[in-house]
Amino acid sequence: MAITITLAHKTKQHFILKIETEKVMAANNRFLLLYLALIVSVLPWSDANLFPLVNNTCTSNQYYDIASLQCRNCGTNQERSSDGTYCICISGYRISGDTGGPPLNSLQCQRCPANTISSASREYCIRCGSTNPFDTTTQTCTSCPANDIANVRFRNISIGNSFSIVPILECSTCGNGYQPDISRQSCIRCNEYVLNLTSTCTCSNIAGTYAQYGGICLETGANSNIDVPSAAATTIIYEDSDSTSVTSYYLTENLLAARTLCQQNFNYTACQLLANLCVVNQYFRFPVDGACPVYYTLGNNLVTQNQISNGISDWPANLPWLYYFTATTATPVLTATYITTTYSMRSSTTNPSRLQFAFGKYHLNGTFSNLELNEIPFQLCPDSQERTRAAFDFGVTYSITCSLSRSVLLNTPMYFYDPYLRNGNTLSPIPIIIQNYASRIAGGSTEFPNRGADESSWVPTRRFFIIDNYSSKPTRNDPPRVIRYPQSINLRITLQGRTSTGKIFPPILIINYAAISTSSLTSTKTVQTTFSVTYRTQNSEYQNNINIAWIVAACLTVIYCIIKIIGWRRRCGRFSTIGVENVPEESINSQTLVKFITLFLGYMANCLFIILCGTSIYYLMFFKGQDTAYLLLPSSSERGYFSILMGAAFGFKALDILYMIWTQTSIDIFFVDWEKPRGTSSENRENSRSDVPISIWRTYFVANEWNEIQTMRKLENTFLIFAVLFFLEVVGFKNLATNNPSTAIVTTANEYTGTPSPLLRFGVASVSFLVIAFVQWIFYSFIYERFIEDKIAQFVDLCSMSNVSIFIMSHLQFGYYIHGKSVHGHADTDMKEMFEQLKREEDNLCGQRGLLPSSDTQTFQMALPRRLRSQYDKILKPLQEEADKSKAQRGKGPGDPRSNNLDIQDKIEAYKTINTFLSNFIEHSLRHLDYVVRDKLMLERLLDMEFNSPIDKGCFYSDDAHTFDRVLFYGNEISLLVFDVLIFGLIDFHATNFILAGALTYIVDMILAAIRDNWGRSNLARKTLVDERFLI
C-alpha cells in the first residue's frame, strides 16, 4: 500500500523563494523596529527627547505621519486614505493639485460641478447616465437595474458651443447567459449547471421547484429524486461538558449539494466536501441520509466492484479514502507489512533515522490546498527547533503538553488532512484511530469501540482535522457555539519484532477530541493539549521472560531453603534424641515453618533483585546501544508489572532485614574471663584471708567494643549514597535513563532529552550502587584493612590482650567462639608488664594464641551438645524469670540498673558459675561434656551446614574467616546493600527523584542502625550480665 509521487520542484522552489522573500521583509521590518527601539533607549533622559508612542490610532480626519510617527490633521475637504498614511479629497471633490508633501499644504481639492460625482480615485468628476440620473438627496448616481452593470465611459458630448470628452457613469445590460459580477462592473458567464437546469441565471425561477444549496442549484420538485437532508443529518452533538447539540450551517448548506453531485457525477470537489462533512461528524454512520452513510455506501459499492485507486483495495476510485472497507477487524490494518523501509536509531547512509510525513491538505469546501511535506499539523505546542525535530527521530519517545488560548482556538484556519508516511517519493497511508468514533448497536444505543483495550475492534479511518471552529455555526454569520480541539494526539509506531529488525507496521495516529463552548471560553481561559510519539514492539517477550525467571528462581529457592532448613534444624538440636531430656520433636512445627518462610523471603528477595537489576541493565545496554531498531522499552503496563516485582522484592527484603535484626539481638552471648586471682587479702578481724578480687574492667572494656562493632559496616553507607547521587545528578548519568536512544551524558537546554524511564533509572542507579560498593569493598578489604586497621581482627586481638573469650550461641546448639585466653596467663597488670608481654610475643618467647597448641586460630564455629545448652539455660533461668517479672511490673527492660527486684548477689553468683562452667568446658575439664576441633569439609562450607549432629560431644570448627560477624551488621553487608538499592530504586521509581530517594534511604538506614544498636545493647546487658550503664 504505497503511492509513488513526483514533486514539482519548480513550484516548490518558487514557493520557497516567496517564503524566503517574505521572511527577509519580515526580518527587515523587525530590524527597523529594533533599531528604533535602540535609538529611543539610548537617548538622554530629558523631556526634549521624549515623545508619545502612537500606534496608528488616528481618527477619520487624521492620517499617520510616517516621518514623525504621529497623527496629523487632514486639510479642509480632506479625509484619511484607505491605508491611513495620507489624505484624499472627500466625496464630491477632485484633486486639483498634489506635490506629495504634507497633505495640509500640498493636497488641493476642488468641488465637482453640479450633478456630478467624484471618481473613486478622486482624480476627476463623473456625470451620471440617462438611466441612472443624479440623485440630489444622496448626491450620487441612481443604482442600475438588477441585471445591469455600471461602467465609466468617456463620451464626446456637446457642452455649450463645443464638444468635450467627459466621463459618464452608464448602465449596460448583460446578455443572455451572463450576469453582473459581485462588483457590478462587468458581466460574467452564468453557471452552466443552472443554465441547463432552469434556462436562466437564477435558481429559484419557479417556487418549490428549485433550491440552492452550497452555491449549487438543485431540482427539488415532486418529480426529482433529491431528498432534502433530515434535521438529524445536519445536527452534530459535541463532546463538551453539556453535550451541546447544534444544527450545523456547514452541514445544512453543503450536505445536499455534496451528496448529489458526488453520487451523480463523482464531482471531485463535491466528493471531497462530502468526506469533510463525514469527518466533522466523527464518522458516525447515522442517520441513513447523513454524510457518512452516503459516503460509506458509495465507497463500499466501488470497492466491492474492485473500482479502486492506486492499487489499494480500500481506496474507492474517484473518491477520497475514509474507511477500511475490506477489513472486518482492525488487526490486518494495524499489522500490515507493506512498509519495507528499515529504520535506524543512529544516523546512517543506508537506512533512514527519521520519520518523514506528507499530508493531503483540503479546505472546508473540499478544494485541494496542497500536499504538505514540511508542516506537521498535529504539533500544536511551540517548542525549540531542535526539540521539535527530535520528535520524529526514530526511536525517540516524545511528549509535550501545552495550553491553547482562546485566540488560537477561534482564529486557527480549519483544514482536513490525509496523513502518509513518506520515504523518498513513496507514500504509505497512516491509519487514524478517532477515539470519539461512535457506532450504533442493537437497541439504538451507541458505543465507542476505539476507546477499548481490544485493538482488534477498533475502527481505523483516514482523514482528520485539528481544530474545528466552523461546524458549530448555526448560520453563516454567527460565531461558533462550540470548538473542538485535540485533547491528545498520539503517534504510535510498532516494530515488527526481531524477525524483521528495523521494520515497522503502519504508524497509527490516535486522536481524542474534546470540546468547549465559546460561552465559557473567556479571554483568559485555556485548554490543554498533548502530543506524544510512542513506540512499542509486537509480541514483546518481556513479561514472559520475567515470569519464567522468577518462577525458576522461586523453585530453586525452595530447594535451597529445604537444604538450609535441614541445617537449621540440626543446629537447633532437632535431630538430637538419644538419652537427652526435653528434646524438641523432629516433626515440622510452627517454628520450623516460620524459619522456612523467612529464609524463602530473604533468598527470594535476592533472586528478584538479580532479575530486576539484570533486566534494567539489559535494557540500558542494548536499548541505548542498538543501531538498527529491534528492542524497545517496556510499555506502561509492563512497567507496572516491574513495579509490582520491585515492591515484592523490597517487602521480602525488609522482612528479612527485620528478622535478621531480631535474631542478632536475641543471641546468647557470654564473656569468659580467664583471669585468676593473684594473691590473697585479709577480710575481717579474725585475719581470715581470701583471694584478691579480679577486676571487671577488662570484661566491661571488651563488652563496650563488642557493642560498638554491632552496627559497624564494611561499606560506609553515607559515602555510598552521596557518591551515587554525585554520579547521577552532578556528572549526569541520569541522562542515560531516558526513553531517548541518545547516550549523551551532558545535554543542552534546547536539546530534547526525552522523559525519564523508571526502568532505566533503576538500572543506572543499580549499576552506580553496585560499582561504587564494589570499589569501596576492594579498597576496604585490600587496602584499608591491610594497611590501616581491621576492626574485626583488632577485636580478636583485644580479647587476647584482655584475657577474655567470647561464647556466642546464635542457635540452640550452634554458635561461635572467640578464644581470648592470654598466653601469659593473666592480663590484669600494669603498663610495664603489659609491654613485656607484648615483647615476649614479638620474640616468640611464649606460646601462640590459638585454642590448640602451636596454632594461631582463635575463632571457631561451635556445634554444641544438648547437655551443655541445658546446663547453661538452667543457670540463667532464675535470673531471666526475675528480669521478665521486673519488666512486667515496672515497664523497664531486663537488665535495667534501676530495677531493685534483682538480687545482685544472685547475679554475681550466676556470672561466676557460668564463667567457671564455660571455661571448664573449653579446657576439657568436664567429664560428660567435651568437644573436638576439626576443619569443615568443603561441601559443609559451601552449604553452610554441619553433617554430624553433636549428641554427647561437641565440635569446634576452625574459622579463619571470622564468620562470627554474621551476628553483626558487618557480616550481612550484601543483604543490607540489596535493601538499600531496593528502597532507593522503589522510591525513585514512583517519585522520579534521585535526591529524595537518597535522603529517604539514608534516613531508613539510620533508623535500622538505631534499632539494632538499642536492642543489641539491651540483649548484651541481659545475656552477659554486664550492667547496661557501662555500655556506652
Short mmCIF file of C-alpha atoms in Angstrom, two decimals, residues 50-390:
data_model
loop_
_atom_site.label_atom_id
_atom_site.label_comp_id
_atom_site.label_asym_id
_atom_site.label_seq_id
_atom_site.Cartn_x
_atom_site.Cartn_y
_atom_site.Cartn_z
CA LEU A 50 10.62 62.01 24.64
CA PHE A 51 7.50 61.78 22.52
CA PRO A 52 4.29 59.77 22.87
CA LEU A 53 4.00 56.34 21.25
CA VAL A 54 1.19 56.31 18.66
CA ASN A 55 0.37 53.00 17.03
CA ASN A 56 -1.76 54.08 14.03
CA THR A 57 -4.81 55.02 16.11
CA CYS A 58 -5.71 58.17 14.22
CA THR A 59 -9.28 59.46 13.75
CA SER A 60 -11.13 59.62 10.41
CA ASN A 61 -9.90 63.15 9.64
CA GLN A 62 -6.29 62.37 10.59
CA TYR A 63 -3.51 60.46 8.85
CA TYR A 64 -0.46 58.67 10.30
CA ASP A 65 2.68 60.64 9.50
CA ILE A 66 5.37 58.03 8.79
CA ALA A 67 8.08 60.66 9.19
CA SER A 68 7.22 61.73 12.73
CA LEU A 69 5.30 58.59 13.75
CA GLN A 70 2.41 60.80 14.89
CA CYS A 71 -1.16 61.53 13.83
CA ARG A 72 -1.63 64.71 11.75
CA ASN A 73 -4.84 66.50 10.76
CA CYS A 74 -6.03 66.42 7.17
CA GLY A 75 -6.88 69.70 5.47
CA THR A 76 -10.22 71.17 4.52
CA ASN A 77 -12.38 68.87 2.36
CA GLN A 78 -9.95 66.03 3.02
CA GLU A 79 -10.21 62.64 4.73
CA ARG A 80 -7.86 59.79 5.58
CA SER A 81 -6.84 57.46 2.74
CA SER A 82 -7.55 53.73 2.81
CA ASP A 83 -4.06 52.83 4.09
CA GLY A 84 -4.18 55.61 6.72
CA THR A 85 -0.84 57.18 5.82
CA TYR A 86 -2.10 60.09 3.68
CA CYS A 87 -5.20 62.18 2.93
CA ILE A 88 -7.53 62.24 -0.08
CA CYS A 89 -10.31 64.55 -1.12
CA ILE A 90 -13.73 63.84 0.30
CA SER A 91 -16.57 62.57 -1.90
CA GLY A 92 -17.78 65.31 -4.29
CA TYR A 93 -14.33 66.81 -4.65
CA ARG A 94 -11.49 66.05 -7.02
CA ILE A 95 -7.73 66.50 -6.69
CA SER A 96 -6.68 69.71 -8.36
CA GLY A 97 -3.06 69.54 -7.21
CA ASP A 98 -0.78 67.36 -5.09
CA THR A 99 3.00 67.69 -4.63
CA GLY A 100 3.25 64.62 -2.38
CA GLY A 101 4.28 66.54 0.74
CA PRO A 102 2.25 67.08 3.89
CA PRO A 103 -1.36 67.00 2.59
CA LEU A 104 -2.36 70.00 4.68
CA ASN A 105 -0.32 72.20 2.34
CA SER A 106 0.38 70.13 -0.78
CA LEU A 107 -3.01 68.49 -1.48
CA GLN A 108 -5.55 70.77 -3.23
CA CYS A 109 -9.22 69.71 -3.51
CA GLN A 110 -11.82 71.29 -5.84
CA ARG A 111 -15.60 70.75 -5.68
CA CYS A 112 -17.08 68.88 -8.61
CA PRO A 113 -19.63 70.69 -10.82
CA ALA A 114 -23.30 70.35 -10.00
CA ASN A 115 -24.93 66.97 -10.70
CA THR A 116 -21.58 65.16 -10.90
CA ILE A 117 -19.79 62.81 -8.57
CA SER A 118 -16.09 62.27 -7.90
CA SER A 119 -14.35 59.12 -9.05
CA ALA A 120 -13.08 56.55 -6.56
CA SER A 121 -9.55 57.81 -7.01
CA ARG A 122 -10.74 61.44 -6.76
CA GLU A 123 -8.86 62.22 -9.95
CA TYR A 124 -11.87 63.52 -11.93
CA CYS A 125 -15.60 64.20 -11.72
CA ILE A 126 -18.17 61.93 -13.40
CA ARG A 127 -21.55 62.69 -14.96
CA CYS A 128 -24.47 60.32 -14.43
CA GLY A 129 -26.10 58.48 -17.34
CA SER A 130 -29.67 58.76 -18.59
CA THR A 131 -30.78 55.51 -16.98
CA ASN A 132 -29.14 56.33 -13.66
CA PRO A 133 -29.60 60.09 -13.18
CA PHE A 134 -28.06 62.10 -10.38
CA ASP A 135 -29.90 61.83 -7.06
CA THR A 136 -29.85 65.15 -5.25
CA THR A 137 -30.76 63.51 -1.98
CA THR A 138 -27.86 61.04 -1.85
CA GLN A 139 -25.59 63.16 -4.05
CA THR A 140 -24.78 60.01 -6.07
CA CYS A 141 -25.93 58.40 -9.29
CA THR A 142 -29.01 56.22 -9.09
CA SER A 143 -28.30 52.44 -9.00
CA CYS A 144 -28.53 50.50 -12.25
CA PRO A 145 -31.24 47.84 -12.76
CA ALA A 146 -30.65 44.40 -11.27
CA ASN A 147 -29.19 42.75 -14.39
CA ASP A 148 -27.15 45.80 -15.44
CA ILE A 149 -23.59 46.80 -14.72
CA ALA A 150 -22.23 50.35 -14.18
CA ASN A 151 -19.18 51.43 -16.20
CA VAL A 152 -17.41 54.75 -16.63
CA ARG A 153 -17.22 55.60 -20.30
CA PHE A 154 -15.65 58.67 -21.87
CA ARG A 155 -18.12 60.28 -24.30
CA ASN A 156 -17.67 63.22 -26.69
CA ILE A 157 -20.67 65.37 -25.81
CA SER A 158 -21.74 68.90 -26.63
CA ILE A 159 -21.12 71.41 -23.87
CA GLY A 160 -22.21 74.88 -24.91
CA ASN A 161 -20.86 75.58 -28.35
CA SER A 162 -18.22 72.88 -28.35
CA PHE A 163 -17.73 69.20 -27.86
CA SER A 164 -15.74 67.77 -24.94
CA ILE A 165 -14.77 64.27 -23.89
CA VAL A 166 -16.18 63.74 -20.38
CA PRO A 167 -16.52 60.63 -18.14
CA ILE A 168 -20.10 59.34 -17.80
CA LEU A 169 -21.32 56.52 -15.48
CA GLU A 170 -23.60 54.46 -17.73
CA CYS A 171 -25.70 51.31 -17.20
CA SER A 172 -25.29 48.34 -19.56
CA THR A 173 -27.42 45.20 -19.70
CA CYS A 174 -25.68 41.79 -19.64
CA GLY A 175 -26.62 39.48 -22.50
CA ASN A 176 -28.36 36.11 -22.28
CA GLY A 177 -26.38 33.61 -20.23
CA TYR A 178 -24.46 36.37 -18.45
CA GLN A 179 -24.95 38.17 -15.18
CA PRO A 180 -23.22 41.01 -13.27
CA ASP A 181 -20.26 40.03 -11.14
CA ILE A 182 -20.12 40.87 -7.45
CA SER A 183 -18.67 44.35 -8.13
CA ARG A 184 -21.41 45.04 -10.74
CA GLN A 185 -18.77 46.46 -13.05
CA SER A 186 -18.50 43.59 -15.56
CA CYS A 187 -20.54 40.65 -16.83
CA ILE A 188 -19.67 37.01 -16.23
CA ARG A 189 -20.97 33.74 -17.68
CA CYS A 190 -23.79 32.15 -15.65
CA ASN A 191 -23.29 28.73 -14.11
CA GLU A 192 -23.72 26.12 -16.84
CA TYR A 193 -25.44 23.72 -14.44
CA VAL A 194 -28.03 26.38 -13.54
CA LEU A 195 -28.49 27.37 -17.21
CA ASN A 196 -29.08 23.81 -18.25
CA LEU A 197 -31.47 23.22 -15.36
CA THR A 198 -33.52 26.46 -15.38
CA SER A 199 -32.54 28.11 -18.70
CA THR A 200 -31.80 31.25 -16.65
CA CYS A 201 -29.04 32.59 -14.45
CA THR A 202 -31.14 32.24 -11.30
CA CYS A 203 -32.00 29.08 -9.42
CA SER A 204 -35.44 29.88 -7.98
CA ASN A 205 -37.40 30.91 -11.09
CA ILE A 206 -40.28 28.67 -10.07
CA ALA A 207 -41.08 28.49 -6.37
CA GLY A 208 -40.87 24.98 -4.87
CA THR A 209 -39.16 23.55 -7.95
CA TYR A 210 -35.52 24.56 -7.46
CA ALA A 211 -33.44 25.38 -4.41
CA GLN A 212 -29.86 26.48 -3.95
CA TYR A 213 -27.57 24.54 -1.57
CA GLY A 214 -23.87 25.21 -1.24
CA GLY A 215 -23.98 27.53 -4.24
CA ILE A 216 -25.48 24.75 -6.39
CA CYS A 217 -28.96 24.87 -7.87
CA LEU A 218 -30.85 21.65 -7.30
CA GLU A 219 -34.23 20.49 -8.51
CA THR A 220 -36.41 19.73 -5.51
CA GLY A 221 -39.81 19.35 -7.12
CA ALA A 222 -42.11 16.36 -6.89
CA ASN A 223 -40.52 14.72 -9.93
CA SER A 224 -36.90 14.87 -8.66
CA ASN A 225 -35.04 12.10 -6.83
CA ILE A 226 -33.35 14.60 -4.48
CA ASP A 227 -34.39 14.46 -0.84
CA VAL A 228 -33.55 17.32 1.45
CA PRO A 229 -31.49 16.01 4.42
CA SER A 230 -33.33 15.43 7.66
CA ALA A 231 -32.69 17.54 10.74
CA ALA A 232 -30.79 14.66 12.36
CA ALA A 233 -28.43 14.51 9.37
CA THR A 234 -27.41 18.15 9.84
CA THR A 235 -27.13 18.04 13.64
CA ILE A 236 -23.85 17.49 15.46
CA ILE A 237 -23.59 16.50 19.12
CA TYR A 238 -20.32 17.81 20.54
CA GLU A 239 -18.02 16.47 23.24
CA ASP A 240 -18.27 19.43 25.63
CA SER A 241 -19.50 19.08 29.21
CA ASP A 242 -23.10 19.86 28.18
CA SER A 243 -23.09 17.59 25.08
CA THR A 244 -24.22 20.58 23.05
CA SER A 245 -26.32 19.77 20.01
CA VAL A 246 -26.11 22.20 17.07
CA THR A 247 -27.88 22.24 13.71
CA SER A 248 -24.78 22.98 11.69
CA TYR A 249 -24.88 25.58 8.96
CA TYR A 250 -21.90 23.81 7.40
CA LEU A 251 -23.93 20.61 7.04
CA THR A 252 -27.24 22.29 6.20
CA GLU A 253 -25.73 24.40 3.43
CA ASN A 254 -23.46 21.77 1.85
CA LEU A 255 -24.69 18.25 2.54
CA LEU A 256 -27.36 18.05 -0.17
CA ALA A 257 -25.16 19.61 -2.86
CA ALA A 258 -22.12 17.48 -1.99
CA ARG A 259 -24.16 14.30 -1.80
CA THR A 260 -25.99 14.92 -5.08
CA LEU A 261 -23.00 15.93 -7.18
CA CYS A 262 -20.80 13.17 -5.78
CA GLN A 263 -23.41 10.48 -6.34
CA GLN A 264 -24.40 11.65 -9.82
CA ASN A 265 -21.17 12.90 -11.33
CA PHE A 266 -18.31 11.92 -8.94
CA ASN A 267 -17.51 15.62 -8.84
CA TYR A 268 -14.06 15.77 -7.25
CA THR A 269 -14.71 18.81 -5.09
CA ALA A 270 -18.17 17.60 -4.08
CA CYS A 271 -16.82 14.19 -3.04
CA GLN A 272 -14.04 15.82 -1.02
CA LEU A 273 -16.63 18.07 0.61
CA LEU A 274 -18.81 15.04 1.38
CA ALA A 275 -15.80 13.42 3.05
CA ASN A 276 -15.17 16.56 5.12
CA LEU A 277 -18.79 16.60 6.25
CA CYS A 278 -18.41 12.99 7.39
CA VAL A 279 -15.20 13.78 9.28
CA VAL A 280 -16.76 16.67 11.25
CA ASN A 281 -19.48 14.22 12.29
CA GLN A 282 -16.74 11.89 13.67
CA TYR A 283 -17.51 9.19 11.07
CA PHE A 284 -20.89 8.48 12.72
CA ARG A 285 -22.94 6.45 10.23
CA PHE A 286 -26.37 7.59 11.42
CA PRO A 287 -28.93 8.64 10.23
CA VAL A 288 -29.03 6.95 6.84
CA ASP A 289 -29.19 10.27 4.95
CA GLY A 290 -26.18 11.67 6.77
CA ALA A 291 -22.84 12.34 5.14
CA CYS A 292 -21.09 9.22 6.47
CA PRO A 293 -23.73 6.62 5.46
CA VAL A 294 -23.96 8.16 1.97
CA TYR A 295 -20.19 8.12 1.53
CA TYR A 296 -19.83 4.63 3.02
CA THR A 297 -22.48 3.17 0.72
CA LEU A 298 -20.96 4.84 -2.33
CA GLY A 299 -17.39 3.87 -1.43
CA ASN A 300 -18.25 0.30 -0.43
CA ASN A 301 -20.04 -0.29 -3.73
CA LEU A 302 -16.97 0.85 -5.65
CA VAL A 303 -14.60 -1.29 -3.56
CA THR A 304 -16.88 -4.31 -3.94
CA GLN A 305 -16.76 -3.82 -7.72
CA ASN A 306 -12.96 -3.59 -7.48
CA GLN A 307 -13.01 0.02 -8.65
CA ILE A 308 -10.10 1.24 -6.58
CA SER A 309 -7.32 3.84 -6.68
CA ASN A 310 -3.54 3.35 -6.60
CA GLY A 311 -3.94 -0.41 -6.32
CA ILE A 312 -5.17 -0.09 -2.73
CA SER A 313 -8.16 -2.32 -2.09
CA ASP A 314 -9.81 0.06 0.39
CA TRP A 315 -9.44 3.26 -1.66
CA PRO A 316 -12.56 3.78 -3.83
CA ALA A 317 -11.94 5.08 -7.32
CA ASN A 318 -12.64 8.81 -7.79
CA LEU A 319 -13.36 9.20 -4.07
CA PRO A 320 -11.30 10.33 -1.09
CA TRP A 321 -10.34 7.49 1.24
CA LEU A 322 -12.09 7.49 4.62
CA TYR A 323 -12.79 3.89 5.67
CA TYR A 324 -11.06 0.50 5.52
CA PHE A 325 -13.93 -1.27 3.79
CA THR A 326 -12.42 -4.74 3.41
CA ALA A 327 -11.17 -5.13 6.99
CA THR A 328 -13.62 -6.92 9.29
CA THR A 329 -11.28 -6.22 12.22
CA ALA A 330 -8.53 -3.68 12.74
CA THR A 331 -5.80 -6.31 13.10
CA PRO A 332 -4.88 -6.64 9.40
CA VAL A 333 -4.75 -2.85 9.10
CA LEU A 334 -2.59 -2.32 12.19
CA THR A 335 -0.23 -5.21 11.40
CA ALA A 336 0.16 -4.76 7.66
CA THR A 337 3.70 -5.20 6.37
CA TYR A 338 3.65 -3.03 3.26
CA ILE A 339 6.27 -0.66 4.74
CA THR A 340 9.57 -2.20 3.68
CA THR A 341 11.87 0.57 4.89
CA THR A 342 14.44 -0.42 7.53
CA TYR A 343 14.91 2.31 10.14
CA SER A 344 17.96 3.01 12.25
CA MET A 345 18.30 4.70 15.61
CA ARG A 346 21.60 6.25 14.56
CA SER A 347 22.41 8.44 11.58
CA SER A 348 23.16 6.12 8.70
CA THR A 349 23.89 6.42 5.00
CA THR A 350 21.94 3.27 4.20
CA ASN A 351 18.88 3.40 6.48
CA PRO A 352 16.81 6.45 7.42
CA SER A 353 16.86 7.51 11.06
CA ARG A 354 13.99 9.97 10.85
CA LEU A 355 10.27 9.63 10.21
CA GLN A 356 9.03 11.82 7.36
CA PHE A 357 5.41 12.58 6.61
CA ALA A 358 3.19 14.02 3.92
CA PHE A 359 -0.34 15.35 4.35
CA GLY A 360 -3.01 15.84 1.73
CA LYS A 361 -4.49 19.17 2.79
CA TYR A 362 -8.08 20.19 1.95
CA HIS A 363 -10.16 23.31 2.51
CA LEU A 364 -13.57 23.31 4.13
CA ASN A 365 -15.31 23.45 0.74
CA GLY A 366 -13.43 20.36 -0.45
CA THR A 367 -10.92 22.07 -2.69
CA PHE A 368 -7.38 20.71 -2.57
CA SER A 369 -4.88 23.01 -0.88
CA ASN A 370 -1.57 21.23 -1.36
CA LEU A 371 0.45 18.16 -0.50
CA GLU A 372 2.13 19.34 2.69
CA LEU A 373 5.65 17.94 3.05
CA ASN A 374 7.16 20.19 5.72
CA GLU A 375 4.48 21.23 8.18
CA ILE A 376 3.36 18.77 10.88
CA PRO A 377 -0.23 19.89 11.58
CA PHE A 378 -0.75 17.98 14.80
CA GLN A 379 2.26 19.52 16.56
CA LEU A 380 0.39 22.43 18.13
CA CYS A 381 2.71 23.14 21.04
CA PRO A 382 5.53 25.62 20.43
CA ASP A 383 8.99 24.26 21.12
CA SER A 384 12.57 24.83 20.08
CA GLN A 385 13.56 23.67 16.61
CA GLU A 386 15.91 21.02 17.97
CA ARG A 387 13.30 19.59 20.33
CA THR A 388 10.58 19.69 17.69
CA ARG A 389 12.81 17.92 15.20
CA ALA A 390 13.72 15.28 17.78
#
